[in-house]
Each structure stands twice: as C-alpha cells, then as structure tokens.
Short mmCIF file of C-alpha atoms in Angstrom, two decimals:
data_model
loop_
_atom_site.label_atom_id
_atom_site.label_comp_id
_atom_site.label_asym_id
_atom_site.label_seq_id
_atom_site.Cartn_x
_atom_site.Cartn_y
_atom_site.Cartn_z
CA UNK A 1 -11.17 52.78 -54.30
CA UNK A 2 -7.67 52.79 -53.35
CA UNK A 3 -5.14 51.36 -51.53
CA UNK A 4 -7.22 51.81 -48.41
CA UNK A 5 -10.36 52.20 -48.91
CA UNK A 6 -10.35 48.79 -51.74
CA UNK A 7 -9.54 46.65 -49.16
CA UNK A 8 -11.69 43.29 -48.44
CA UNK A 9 -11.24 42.84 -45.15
CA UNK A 10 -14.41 40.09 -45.36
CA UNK A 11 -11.56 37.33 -44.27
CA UNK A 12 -10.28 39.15 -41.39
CA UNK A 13 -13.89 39.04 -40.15
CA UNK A 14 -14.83 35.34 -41.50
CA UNK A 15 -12.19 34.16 -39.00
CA UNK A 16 -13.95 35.33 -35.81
CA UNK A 17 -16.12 33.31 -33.84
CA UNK A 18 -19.69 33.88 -33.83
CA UNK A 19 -19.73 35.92 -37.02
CA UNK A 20 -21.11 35.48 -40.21
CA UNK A 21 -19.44 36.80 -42.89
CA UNK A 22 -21.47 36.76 -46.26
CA UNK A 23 -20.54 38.21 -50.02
CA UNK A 24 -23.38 38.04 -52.26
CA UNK A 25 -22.75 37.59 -55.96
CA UNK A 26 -25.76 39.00 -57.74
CA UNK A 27 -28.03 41.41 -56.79
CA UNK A 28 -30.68 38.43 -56.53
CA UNK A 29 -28.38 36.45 -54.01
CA UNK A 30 -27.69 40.29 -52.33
CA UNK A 31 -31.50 39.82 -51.49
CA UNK A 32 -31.93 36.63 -50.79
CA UNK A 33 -28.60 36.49 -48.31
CA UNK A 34 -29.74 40.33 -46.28
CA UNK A 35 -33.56 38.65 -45.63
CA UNK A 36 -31.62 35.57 -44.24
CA UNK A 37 -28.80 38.09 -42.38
CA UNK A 38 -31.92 40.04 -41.11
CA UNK A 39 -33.33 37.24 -39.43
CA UNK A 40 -30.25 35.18 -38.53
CA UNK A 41 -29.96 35.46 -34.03
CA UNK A 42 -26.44 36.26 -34.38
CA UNK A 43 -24.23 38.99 -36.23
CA UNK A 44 -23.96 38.92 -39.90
CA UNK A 45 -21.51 41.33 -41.73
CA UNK A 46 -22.67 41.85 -45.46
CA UNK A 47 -19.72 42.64 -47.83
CA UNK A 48 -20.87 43.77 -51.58
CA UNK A 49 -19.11 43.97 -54.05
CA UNK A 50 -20.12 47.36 -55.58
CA UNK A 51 -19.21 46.51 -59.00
CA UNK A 52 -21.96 43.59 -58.98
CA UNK A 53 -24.65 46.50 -59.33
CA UNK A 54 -22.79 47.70 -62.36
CA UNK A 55 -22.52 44.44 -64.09
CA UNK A 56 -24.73 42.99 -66.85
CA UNK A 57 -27.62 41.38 -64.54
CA UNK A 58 -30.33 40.21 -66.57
CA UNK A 59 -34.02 40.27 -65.50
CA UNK A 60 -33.97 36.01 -64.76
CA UNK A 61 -31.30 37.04 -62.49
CA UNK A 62 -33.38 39.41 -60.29
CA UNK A 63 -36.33 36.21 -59.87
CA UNK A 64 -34.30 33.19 -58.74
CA UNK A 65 -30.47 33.39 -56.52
CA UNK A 66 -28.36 30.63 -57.71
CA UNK A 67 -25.85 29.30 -55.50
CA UNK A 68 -24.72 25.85 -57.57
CA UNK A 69 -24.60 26.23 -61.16
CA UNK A 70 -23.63 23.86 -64.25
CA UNK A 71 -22.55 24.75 -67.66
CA UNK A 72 -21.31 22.74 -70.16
CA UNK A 73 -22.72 19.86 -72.25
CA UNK A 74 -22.59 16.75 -69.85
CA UNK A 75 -20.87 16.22 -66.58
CA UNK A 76 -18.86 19.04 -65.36
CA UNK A 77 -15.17 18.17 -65.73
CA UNK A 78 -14.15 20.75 -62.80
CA UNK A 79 -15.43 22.40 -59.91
CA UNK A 80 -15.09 25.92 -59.20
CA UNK A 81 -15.40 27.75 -56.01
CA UNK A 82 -16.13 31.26 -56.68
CA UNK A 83 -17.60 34.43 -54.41
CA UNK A 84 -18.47 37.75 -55.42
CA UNK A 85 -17.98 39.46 -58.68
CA UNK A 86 -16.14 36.80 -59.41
CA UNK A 87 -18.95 33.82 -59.80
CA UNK A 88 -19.57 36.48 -62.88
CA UNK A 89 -16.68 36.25 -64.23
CA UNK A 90 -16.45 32.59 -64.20
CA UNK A 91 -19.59 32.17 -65.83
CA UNK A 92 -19.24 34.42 -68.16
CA UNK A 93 -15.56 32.70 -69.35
CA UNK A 94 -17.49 29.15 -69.29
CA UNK A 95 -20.46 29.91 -71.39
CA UNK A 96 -18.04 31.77 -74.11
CA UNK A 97 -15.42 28.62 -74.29
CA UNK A 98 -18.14 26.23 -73.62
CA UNK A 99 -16.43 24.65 -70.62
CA UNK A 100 -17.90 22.03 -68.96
CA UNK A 101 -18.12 22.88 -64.97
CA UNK A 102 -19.98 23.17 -62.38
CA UNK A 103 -19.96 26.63 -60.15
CA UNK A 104 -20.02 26.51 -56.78
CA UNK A 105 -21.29 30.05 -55.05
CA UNK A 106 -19.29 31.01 -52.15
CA UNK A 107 -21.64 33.37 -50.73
CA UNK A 108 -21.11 32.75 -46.88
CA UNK A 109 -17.47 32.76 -46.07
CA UNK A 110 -17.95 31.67 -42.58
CA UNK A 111 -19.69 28.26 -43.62
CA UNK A 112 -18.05 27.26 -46.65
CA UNK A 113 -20.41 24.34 -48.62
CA UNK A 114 -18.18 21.48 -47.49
CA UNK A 115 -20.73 18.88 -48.39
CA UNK A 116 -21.56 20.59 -52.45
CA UNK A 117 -18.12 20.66 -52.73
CA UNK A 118 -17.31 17.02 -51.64
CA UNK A 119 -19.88 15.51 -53.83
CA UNK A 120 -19.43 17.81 -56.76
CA UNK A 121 -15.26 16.76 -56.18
CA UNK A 122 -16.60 13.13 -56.54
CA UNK A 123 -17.42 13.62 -60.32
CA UNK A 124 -15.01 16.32 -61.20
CA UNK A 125 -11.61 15.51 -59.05
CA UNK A 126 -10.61 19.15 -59.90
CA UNK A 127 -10.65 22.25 -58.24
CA UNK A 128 -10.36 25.65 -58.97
CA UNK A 129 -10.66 28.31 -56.43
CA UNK A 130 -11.25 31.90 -57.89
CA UNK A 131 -11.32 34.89 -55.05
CA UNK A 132 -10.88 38.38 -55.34
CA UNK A 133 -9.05 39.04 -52.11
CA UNK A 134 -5.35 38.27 -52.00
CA UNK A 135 -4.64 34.75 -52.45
CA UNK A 136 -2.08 34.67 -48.99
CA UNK A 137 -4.39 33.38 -46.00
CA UNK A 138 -7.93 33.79 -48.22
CA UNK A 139 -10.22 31.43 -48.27
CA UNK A 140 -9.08 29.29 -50.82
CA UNK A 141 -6.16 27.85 -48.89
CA UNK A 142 -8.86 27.34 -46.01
CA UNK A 143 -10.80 25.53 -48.29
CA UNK A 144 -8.41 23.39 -50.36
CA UNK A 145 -6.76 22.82 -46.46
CA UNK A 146 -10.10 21.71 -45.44
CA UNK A 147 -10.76 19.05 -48.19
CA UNK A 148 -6.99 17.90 -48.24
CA UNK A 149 -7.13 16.80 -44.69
CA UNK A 150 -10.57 15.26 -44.99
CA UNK A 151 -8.95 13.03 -47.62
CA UNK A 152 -12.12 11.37 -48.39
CA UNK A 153 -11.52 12.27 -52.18
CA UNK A 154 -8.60 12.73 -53.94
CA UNK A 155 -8.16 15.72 -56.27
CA UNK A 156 -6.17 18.33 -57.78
CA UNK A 157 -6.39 21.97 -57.28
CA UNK A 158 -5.52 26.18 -58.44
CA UNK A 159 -6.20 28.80 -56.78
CA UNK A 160 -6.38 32.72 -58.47
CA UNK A 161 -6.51 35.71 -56.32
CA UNK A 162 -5.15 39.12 -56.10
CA UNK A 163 -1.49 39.23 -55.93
CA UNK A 164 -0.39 40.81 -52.15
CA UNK A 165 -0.21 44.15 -52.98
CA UNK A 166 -2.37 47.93 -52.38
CA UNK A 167 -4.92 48.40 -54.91
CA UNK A 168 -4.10 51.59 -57.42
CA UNK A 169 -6.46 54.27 -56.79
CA UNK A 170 -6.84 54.92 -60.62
CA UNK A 171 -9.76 52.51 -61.93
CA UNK A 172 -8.38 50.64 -64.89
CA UNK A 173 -5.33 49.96 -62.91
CA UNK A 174 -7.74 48.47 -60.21
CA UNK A 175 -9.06 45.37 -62.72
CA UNK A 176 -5.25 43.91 -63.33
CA UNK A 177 -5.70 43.44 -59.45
CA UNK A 178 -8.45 40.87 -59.69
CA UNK A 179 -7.84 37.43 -61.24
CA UNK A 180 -8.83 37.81 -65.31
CA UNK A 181 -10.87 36.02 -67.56
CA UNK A 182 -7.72 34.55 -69.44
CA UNK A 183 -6.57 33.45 -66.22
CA UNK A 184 -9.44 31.58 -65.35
CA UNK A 185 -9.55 30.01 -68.60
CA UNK A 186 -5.40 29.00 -68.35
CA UNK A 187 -6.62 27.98 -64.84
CA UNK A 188 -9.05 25.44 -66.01
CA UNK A 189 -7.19 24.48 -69.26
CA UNK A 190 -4.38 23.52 -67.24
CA UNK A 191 -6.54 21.55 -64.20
CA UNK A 192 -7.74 18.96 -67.74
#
C-alpha cells in the first residue's frame, strides 16, 4: 500500500481497445471470472482486490458467484452499480438498514451490463454508482454518460469514489480513502 503502489490503475487499462479489464468481487466470482479470462482469445487483465480475501466470505459464497443481487422486502427502490470490495460493502449496509435494492456486480469494466442496468433502471429510476477508484474519469461517469445519452429511461443518479488524492501508506488511514458505509447509506437515503 501506498501512494504508489495502492494505485488502481484497472481504468487506465479498461479504456484500451482489445482488452478486458475484470475486478472480481468475491473470491467465488475471482474463480469464476480467471476460468472465463483463461479461456477468453484475447487479453484479460485480472485486478483483485486483496482485501476481498480478508473479508468475511461465507462458505455459500465459495459455491455460487453472484453478479445481480436483490435485498430488500419487495421491489428494489434503487439500483446500485458496484465492483470490487465494494459490492461487499454495499451489501453489507443494505441487509443491516434493510434497504430495498437491487446490486448490480461490476465485475468486467470493459463491458459494463448495459442491458441489467437498463431494465433494472426501469423499476428503480435511481442510480447509485459506488467505485473504489477516484471518482474523476472512473467508471461511473462512463456509465451514468452511457445511460444519459441513451435516454431511453429517465433517472436520477450519485456517484461515491475515492476523492483525487495518493493513498496514505499507513493502513487505517488507507479506509477514509474508499467510499464508507455511512456514505453509501446518505447516498441512497438521499436518491428516495
């Protein structure tokens, strides 16, 4: 760590032609993504996020990768567009405050899910984008650019990232960098 070596430079690869940029979430998805990297024809980068190893993975998390997930009692009032550690974090805020939404796994940077996020924009009309690279040309302003000039649905949207800035080499000084779980929740909170 440190204000070299905690770069993410997975965006300044995503943007290059004929690479595949992917950032798995979980160590299931980690699997699931390098078998599909392995025998993709073309060049896949893998970016993982070392803290995913040291987070609370249950066993169920090990058997099936999930890419779209819902939580909440009934339809999912927003959409959020998450990759990395931080699809962790937003689940773990949504299951503690109960909020109804519907998680949308950014794994593959390169091929964002246009079409999950269109349909799943359809119910919800809300967006919340949640990276842990810097927020300044990430790939939530690709996104959200993407959708807006579609115009084929009309909805608001947030985005959370890290502030543009080096990352502190000491460790505790390296979590304010990523968005936090009372951001999220002020995120969504403010999007109803």
């Amino acid at each position: 760590g440190g204000p070299t070596t905690g770069q993410r430079p997975e965006m300044l690869f995503a943007r290059i032609p004929g690479i595949r940029v992917i950032v798995p979430s979980t160590p299931a998805n980690a699997y699931v993504l390098m078998k599909g990297a392995l025998a993709h024809p073309g060049v896949t980068l893998v970016f993982e996020d070392r803290m995913i190893l040291d987070s609370a993975t249950q066993e169920r998390d090990l058997e099936v990768p999930r890419f779209k997930r819902n939580y909440g009692v009934g339809p999912p009032q927003v959409t959020v567009l998450a990759y990395g550690l931080m699809c962790q974090v937003v689940e773990s805020v949504a299951i503690e405050h109960k909020l109804c939404l519907e998680l949308l796994d950014l794994s593959n940077l390169s091929d964002p899910p246009y079409g999950d996020l269109h349909y799943s924009l359809l119910t919800t009309g809300r967006l919340l984008v949640v990276e842990p690279d810097i927020r300044f040309g990430g790939i939530g302003a690709e996104v959200v650019a993407h959708m807006t000039e579609r115009g084929a649905v009309a909805f608001k949207a947030a985005r959370l990232g890290a502030p543009r800035a080096t990352i502190s080499a000491r460790p505790d000084e390296r979590q304010l960098y990523l968005p936090s779980r009372e951001e999220i929740l002020d995120a969504v909170v403010a999007l109803l």
